[in-house]
mmCIF file of C-alpha atoms in Angstrom:
data_model
loop_
_atom_site.group_PDB
_atom_site.id
_atom_site.type_symbol
_atom_site.label_atom_id
_atom_site.label_comp_id
_atom_site.label_asym_id
_atom_site.label_seq_id
_atom_site.Cartn_x
_atom_site.Cartn_y
_atom_site.Cartn_z
ATOM 1 C CA MET A 222 112.466 -21.563 -36.528
ATOM 2 C CA LYS A 223 110.713 -20.220 -39.731
ATOM 3 C CA ARG A 224 107.534 -21.833 -38.213
ATOM 4 C CA PHE A 225 107.925 -19.418 -34.506
ATOM 5 C CA TRP A 226 107.816 -16.051 -36.513
ATOM 6 C CA VAL A 227 105.285 -17.618 -39.237
ATOM 7 C CA ILE A 228 102.885 -17.827 -35.717
ATOM 8 C CA ILE A 229 104.385 -14.659 -33.921
ATOM 9 C CA PHE A 230 102.720 -12.744 -37.921
ATOM 10 C CA PHE A 231 99.187 -14.330 -36.671
ATOM 11 C CA CYS A 232 99.380 -13.799 -33.469
ATOM 12 C CA LEU A 233 99.599 -9.587 -35.083
ATOM 13 C CA ILE A 234 97.488 -10.058 -37.439
ATOM 14 C CA SER A 235 94.458 -12.045 -34.424
ATOM 15 C CA CYS A 236 95.781 -8.938 -31.758
ATOM 16 C CA PHE A 237 95.440 -5.182 -34.480
ATOM 17 C CA LEU A 238 92.122 -7.780 -35.624
ATOM 18 C CA PHE A 239 90.525 -7.275 -32.289
ATOM 19 C CA ALA A 240 91.315 -3.778 -31.593
ATOM 20 C CA THR A 241 90.618 -2.922 -34.482
ATOM 21 C CA GLY A 242 86.419 -4.536 -33.592
ATOM 22 C CA CYS A 243 87.169 -2.988 -30.174
ATOM 23 C CA ALA A 244 87.385 0.427 -31.955
ATOM 24 C CA LYS A 245 84.515 -0.346 -34.271
ATOM 25 C CA HIS A 246 82.636 -0.227 -30.971
ATOM 26 C CA LYS A 247 84.075 2.058 -28.635
ATOM 27 C CA PRO A 248 81.033 3.487 -27.180
ATOM 28 C CA GLU A 249 79.815 6.614 -28.775
ATOM 29 C CA LYS A 250 78.256 8.440 -25.238
ATOM 30 C CA THR A 251 79.271 8.361 -21.767
ATOM 31 C CA ALA A 252 76.920 6.891 -18.896
ATOM 32 C CA ASP A 253 75.556 10.372 -17.639
ATOM 33 C CA GLU A 254 74.915 10.997 -21.708
ATOM 34 C CA LEU A 255 72.587 7.132 -22.496
ATOM 35 C CA ALA A 256 71.218 8.291 -18.577
ATOM 36 C CA ALA A 257 70.165 11.320 -19.057
ATOM 37 C CA GLU A 258 69.097 9.943 -23.305
ATOM 38 C CA GLY A 259 66.778 6.928 -21.315
ATOM 39 C CA LEU A 260 65.029 8.481 -19.140
ATOM 40 C CA ALA A 261 63.615 11.093 -22.257
ATOM 41 C CA TYR A 262 62.233 8.108 -24.191
ATOM 42 C CA PHE A 263 61.024 7.144 -20.694
ATOM 43 C CA GLU A 264 59.987 9.940 -20.547
ATOM 44 C CA GLU A 265 57.977 10.061 -23.635
ATOM 45 C CA LYS A 266 56.926 6.479 -23.943
ATOM 46 C CA ASP A 267 58.614 5.928 -26.372
ATOM 47 C CA TYR A 268 60.401 3.128 -24.053
ATOM 48 C CA ARG A 269 60.892 1.461 -26.923
ATOM 49 C CA GLU A 270 64.138 3.347 -27.855
ATOM 50 C CA ALA A 271 64.492 3.745 -23.861
ATOM 51 C CA ILE A 272 65.060 -0.172 -23.498
ATOM 52 C CA THR A 273 68.150 -0.044 -26.970
ATOM 53 C CA SER A 274 69.514 3.835 -24.453
ATOM 54 C CA TYR A 275 69.606 0.892 -20.692
ATOM 55 C CA GLU A 276 71.082 -1.384 -22.426
ATOM 56 C CA ARG A 277 73.625 0.262 -23.739
ATOM 57 C CA LEU A 278 74.714 1.919 -20.528
ATOM 58 C CA ARG A 279 73.968 -1.293 -19.056
ATOM 59 C CA ASP A 280 76.238 -3.361 -21.155
ATOM 60 C CA TRP A 281 78.830 -0.428 -22.055
ATOM 61 C CA TYR A 282 79.168 1.045 -18.530
ATOM 62 C CA PRO A 283 78.933 -1.372 -15.559
ATOM 63 C CA PHE A 284 79.790 -0.226 -13.226
ATOM 64 C CA SER A 285 78.505 3.291 -13.500
ATOM 65 C CA VAL A 286 76.926 4.847 -10.228
ATOM 66 C CA HIS A 287 73.795 4.555 -13.398
ATOM 67 C CA ALA A 288 74.009 0.508 -13.925
ATOM 68 C CA LYS A 289 71.221 -0.958 -11.792
ATOM 69 C CA ASP A 290 68.992 2.298 -12.491
ATOM 70 C CA ALA A 291 69.309 1.256 -16.283
ATOM 71 C CA GLU A 292 68.930 -2.817 -15.426
ATOM 72 C CA LEU A 293 65.842 -1.527 -13.504
ATOM 73 C CA LYS A 294 64.004 0.695 -17.343
ATOM 74 C CA VAL A 295 64.868 -2.248 -18.650
ATOM 75 C CA ALA A 296 62.694 -4.226 -17.015
ATOM 76 C CA ASP A 297 60.004 -1.448 -16.333
ATOM 77 C CA ALA A 298 59.713 -0.619 -19.861
ATOM 78 C CA TYR A 299 59.442 -4.417 -21.126
ATOM 79 C CA PHE A 300 56.377 -4.190 -18.733
ATOM 80 C CA LEU A 301 54.627 -0.869 -19.995
ATOM 81 C CA LEU A 302 54.908 -2.049 -23.731
ATOM 82 C CA GLU A 303 53.542 -5.598 -22.146
ATOM 83 C CA GLU A 304 55.986 -7.085 -22.854
ATOM 84 C CA TYR A 305 55.761 -9.785 -19.490
ATOM 85 C CA ASP A 306 58.200 -12.502 -19.433
ATOM 86 C CA GLN A 307 61.072 -10.086 -20.481
ATOM 87 C CA ALA A 308 60.453 -8.119 -17.998
ATOM 88 C CA LEU A 309 60.037 -11.225 -16.156
ATOM 89 C CA VAL A 310 62.878 -11.789 -16.892
ATOM 90 C CA ALA A 311 64.792 -8.671 -16.227
ATOM 91 C CA TYR A 312 62.420 -7.723 -13.479
ATOM 92 C CA GLN A 313 64.212 -12.165 -11.706
ATOM 93 C CA THR A 314 68.017 -10.293 -13.159
ATOM 94 C CA TYR A 315 67.194 -7.879 -10.852
ATOM 95 C CA TYR A 316 66.268 -9.248 -7.179
ATOM 96 C CA GLN A 317 69.381 -12.172 -7.874
ATOM 97 C CA LEU A 318 71.913 -9.383 -8.651
ATOM 98 C CA HIS A 319 71.128 -7.179 -6.018
ATOM 99 C CA PRO A 320 68.723 -8.878 -3.345
ATOM 100 C CA SER A 321 69.105 -6.059 -0.728
ATOM 101 C CA ASP A 322 68.115 -3.615 -2.932
ATOM 102 C CA PRO A 323 65.950 -1.494 -1.393
ATOM 103 C CA ARG A 324 63.899 -1.463 -4.529
ATOM 104 C CA ILE A 325 63.380 -4.975 -3.935
ATOM 105 C CA PRO A 326 59.938 -5.091 -2.517
ATOM 106 C CA TYR A 327 59.017 -3.194 -5.824
ATOM 107 C CA VAL A 328 60.864 -5.175 -7.965
ATOM 108 C CA LEU A 329 59.090 -8.134 -6.398
ATOM 109 C CA TYR A 330 55.711 -6.943 -6.859
ATOM 110 C CA ARG A 331 56.035 -6.922 -10.330
ATOM 111 C CA ILE A 332 57.721 -10.128 -10.660
ATOM 112 C CA GLY A 333 54.233 -11.356 -9.735
ATOM 113 C CA ARG A 334 52.563 -8.605 -12.032
ATOM 114 C CA CYS A 335 53.430 -9.764 -14.818
ATOM 115 C CA ASP A 336 52.294 -12.780 -13.897
ATOM 116 C CA PHE A 337 49.093 -11.450 -12.871
ATOM 117 C CA ASP A 338 48.369 -9.248 -15.932
ATOM 118 C CA GLN A 339 47.766 -12.434 -18.121
ATOM 119 C CA MET A 340 45.446 -14.169 -16.053
ATOM 120 C CA VAL A 341 43.079 -15.107 -17.957
ATOM 121 C CA SER A 342 39.611 -16.980 -17.876
ATOM 122 C CA VAL A 343 39.004 -19.428 -15.448
ATOM 123 C CA ASP A 344 38.211 -21.944 -19.117
ATOM 124 C CA ARG A 345 41.922 -21.554 -19.604
ATOM 125 C CA ASP A 346 45.142 -22.453 -17.521
ATOM 126 C CA GLN A 347 45.658 -20.821 -14.611
ATOM 127 C CA THR A 348 48.752 -21.265 -14.385
ATOM 128 C CA PRO A 349 49.748 -17.148 -14.981
ATOM 129 C CA ALA A 350 47.273 -17.035 -11.752
ATOM 130 C CA ALA A 351 49.296 -19.818 -10.189
ATOM 131 C CA ASN A 352 53.218 -17.597 -10.511
ATOM 132 C CA ALA A 353 50.673 -14.030 -9.469
ATOM 133 C CA LEU A 354 49.688 -16.014 -6.660
ATOM 134 C CA GLU A 355 53.316 -17.317 -4.932
ATOM 135 C CA SER A 356 55.260 -14.035 -6.213
ATOM 136 C CA PHE A 357 52.649 -11.325 -4.206
ATOM 137 C CA ARG A 358 53.143 -13.880 -1.269
ATOM 138 C CA ARG A 359 56.919 -14.134 -1.368
ATOM 139 C CA LEU A 360 56.522 -9.947 -1.106
ATOM 140 C CA ILE A 361 54.303 -10.388 1.825
ATOM 141 C CA ASP A 362 56.422 -12.550 3.457
ATOM 142 C CA GLN A 363 59.466 -10.616 3.023
ATOM 143 C CA PHE A 364 57.948 -6.970 3.436
ATOM 144 C CA PRO A 365 55.360 -7.671 5.220
ATOM 145 C CA ASP A 366 54.436 -3.825 5.829
ATOM 146 C CA HIS A 367 56.160 -2.434 2.816
ATOM 147 C CA GLU A 368 52.974 -0.733 0.584
ATOM 148 C CA TYR A 369 53.261 -3.079 -2.107
ATOM 149 C CA ALA A 370 52.609 -5.850 0.062
ATOM 150 C CA VAL A 371 49.048 -4.317 1.315
ATOM 151 C CA LYS A 372 48.853 -4.784 -2.927
ATOM 152 C CA ALA A 373 50.184 -7.809 -3.348
ATOM 153 C CA GLU A 374 46.972 -8.131 -0.636
ATOM 154 C CA GLU A 375 44.674 -6.967 -2.984
ATOM 155 C CA HIS A 376 45.889 -8.937 -6.065
ATOM 156 C CA ILE A 377 45.551 -12.199 -3.976
ATOM 157 C CA GLN A 378 42.196 -12.397 -3.316
ATOM 158 C CA GLU A 379 42.051 -12.411 -7.403
ATOM 159 C CA CYS A 380 44.868 -14.579 -8.111
ATOM 160 C CA LEU A 381 42.616 -16.767 -5.658
ATOM 161 C CA LYS A 382 39.128 -15.877 -6.755
ATOM 162 C CA ASN A 383 40.710 -17.504 -10.260
ATOM 163 C CA LEU A 384 41.567 -20.532 -8.741
ATOM 164 C CA ALA A 385 38.947 -21.511 -7.435
ATOM 165 C CA GLY A 386 36.378 -20.657 -9.945
ATOM 166 C CA LYS A 387 39.320 -23.220 -12.269
ATOM 167 C CA GLU A 388 38.727 -25.687 -9.918
ATOM 168 C CA HIS A 389 34.731 -25.555 -9.909
ATOM 169 C CA TYR A 390 34.912 -25.425 -13.538
ATOM 170 C CA VAL A 391 36.662 -28.748 -13.951
ATOM 171 C CA GLY A 392 34.681 -30.439 -10.999
ATOM 172 C CA LYS A 393 31.442 -29.624 -13.114
ATOM 173 C CA PHE A 394 33.367 -31.251 -16.458
ATOM 174 C CA TYR A 395 33.888 -34.253 -14.880
ATOM 175 C CA PHE A 396 30.307 -34.261 -13.404
ATOM 176 C CA LYS A 397 29.024 -33.422 -16.500
ATOM 177 C CA SER A 398 31.546 -36.482 -17.546
ATOM 178 C CA LYS A 399 30.439 -39.148 -15.041
ATOM 179 C CA HIS A 400 33.610 -38.678 -13.249
ATOM 180 C CA TYR A 401 31.693 -38.332 -9.911
ATOM 181 C CA LYS A 402 34.950 -39.253 -7.921
ATOM 182 C CA ALA A 403 37.579 -36.821 -9.910
ATOM 183 C CA ALA A 404 34.351 -34.168 -9.406
ATOM 184 C CA LEU A 405 34.005 -34.649 -6.028
ATOM 185 C CA HIS A 406 37.832 -33.871 -4.889
ATOM 186 C CA ARG A 407 37.261 -30.774 -7.120
ATOM 187 C CA PHE A 408 34.768 -29.800 -5.414
ATOM 188 C CA GLN A 409 36.055 -30.452 -2.010
ATOM 189 C CA SER A 410 38.770 -28.531 -3.213
ATOM 190 C CA VAL A 411 35.980 -25.170 -3.464
ATOM 191 C CA VAL A 412 35.429 -25.239 -0.333
ATOM 192 C CA ASN A 413 37.905 -26.126 1.648
ATOM 193 C CA ASP A 414 40.802 -24.644 -0.568
ATOM 194 C CA TYR A 415 39.798 -21.353 -1.041
ATOM 195 C CA PRO A 416 37.678 -18.512 1.030
ATOM 196 C CA ASP A 417 33.387 -17.780 -0.539
ATOM 197 C CA PHE A 418 33.632 -16.767 -4.025
ATOM 198 C CA GLY A 419 30.074 -17.316 -4.275
ATOM 199 C CA LEU A 420 30.729 -20.852 -5.063
ATOM 200 C CA HIS A 421 30.737 -23.132 -1.981
ATOM 201 C CA ALA A 422 27.221 -23.067 -1.180
ATOM 202 C CA GLU A 423 27.009 -25.002 -5.025
ATOM 203 C CA ALA A 424 29.820 -26.871 -4.689
ATOM 204 C CA LYS A 425 28.358 -28.009 -1.882
ATOM 205 C CA GLU A 426 24.735 -29.509 -3.589
ATOM 206 C CA TYR A 427 27.438 -31.251 -6.074
ATOM 207 C CA ILE A 428 29.576 -32.707 -3.204
ATOM 208 C CA GLU A 429 26.172 -34.436 -2.193
ATOM 209 C CA ARG A 430 25.386 -35.175 -5.031
ATOM 210 C CA CYS A 431 28.788 -36.889 -6.072
ATOM 211 C CA ASN A 432 28.508 -38.192 -2.745
ATOM 212 C CA ASP A 433 25.672 -39.676 -3.920
ATOM 213 C CA LEU A 434 26.437 -40.811 -7.602
ATOM 214 C CA ILE A 435 29.555 -42.815 -6.485
ATOM 215 C CA ALA A 436 27.848 -45.080 -3.195
ATOM 216 C CA ALA A 437 24.392 -46.044 -5.998
ATOM 217 C CA SER A 438 27.146 -46.435 -9.161
ATOM 218 C CA ALA A 439 29.797 -49.036 -5.577
ATOM 219 C CA GLY A 440 26.316 -50.418 -5.190
ATOM 220 C CA GLU A 441 25.491 -51.491 -8.768
ATOM 221 C CA GLU A 442 29.157 -53.164 -8.929
ATOM 222 C CA ASP A 443 28.045 -54.854 -5.912
ATOM 223 C CA ILE A 444 24.700 -56.577 -7.859
ATOM 224 C CA ASP A 445 26.924 -57.187 -10.515
ATOM 225 C CA LYS A 446 29.518 -58.710 -8.331
ATOM 226 C CA GLY A 447 27.324 -61.350 -6.615
ATOM 227 C CA TYR A 448 25.907 -63.039 -9.695
ATOM 228 C CA GLU A 449 28.604 -63.297 -11.681
ATOM 229 C CA GLN A 450 30.644 -64.891 -8.143
ATOM 230 C CA PRO A 451 27.725 -65.634 -5.251
ATOM 231 C CA ILE A 452 29.793 -66.976 -2.728
ATOM 232 C CA VAL A 453 32.462 -64.012 -1.533
ATOM 233 C CA SER A 454 35.280 -65.210 0.980
ATOM 234 C CA ASP A 455 35.608 -63.302 2.870
ATOM 235 C CA GLY A 456 31.913 -61.427 2.878
ATOM 236 C CA ASN A 457 33.434 -57.781 2.463
ATOM 237 C CA VAL A 458 31.284 -56.886 -1.280
ATOM 238 C CA TRP A 459 32.361 -53.704 -1.104
ATOM 239 C CA PRO A 460 34.899 -52.065 -3.821
ATOM 240 C CA GLU A 461 38.045 -50.804 -1.786
#
């Protein structure tokens, strides 16, 4: 019996401490006040403070009429701060939570822009270009007539240009390293998989040179094999 009352006592203490903790974190401002505060900071371009206000609104009043706007404003603020990884997560979360929201075309566009704005020169990793291309194409597939689809199409060309440039750059690297088959594959990709961004003519020249060098190399191997093995049972001296 004594044990029972001890348990009750600790339960009451726990409840009291929990209630006290909740009281300390009681929202200090209404949803309307936080929405107005966040907007004021946002318009003043104080995006860090805007994020704080909008995140409080989102967390304290998740069912408020302002909650969705707050979620999107947080993403926009991170984007304008050029903190693209955080912005990308916020936009993707919004897309997953509100797939039928009328602002989804804008959200998809910004998802693409988060990667697009991180694109680098062709001698570096082109993952941002590939990701941006995928996002922009998804936007066009889902909302082909939307104004943001038109903007996405313009960016797609830049993505393709970077990706083609990367293939060409790697192809030249392989060629200089005398890895002609690997180089050939890259130059063929430039010609077959991408529009001509001024690279096709040179890529075709490299394709011809690669084919000649591969053929010459194969001939040299056959000569070497001929000296080592003068009798070839199947009559085929060409490597597979």
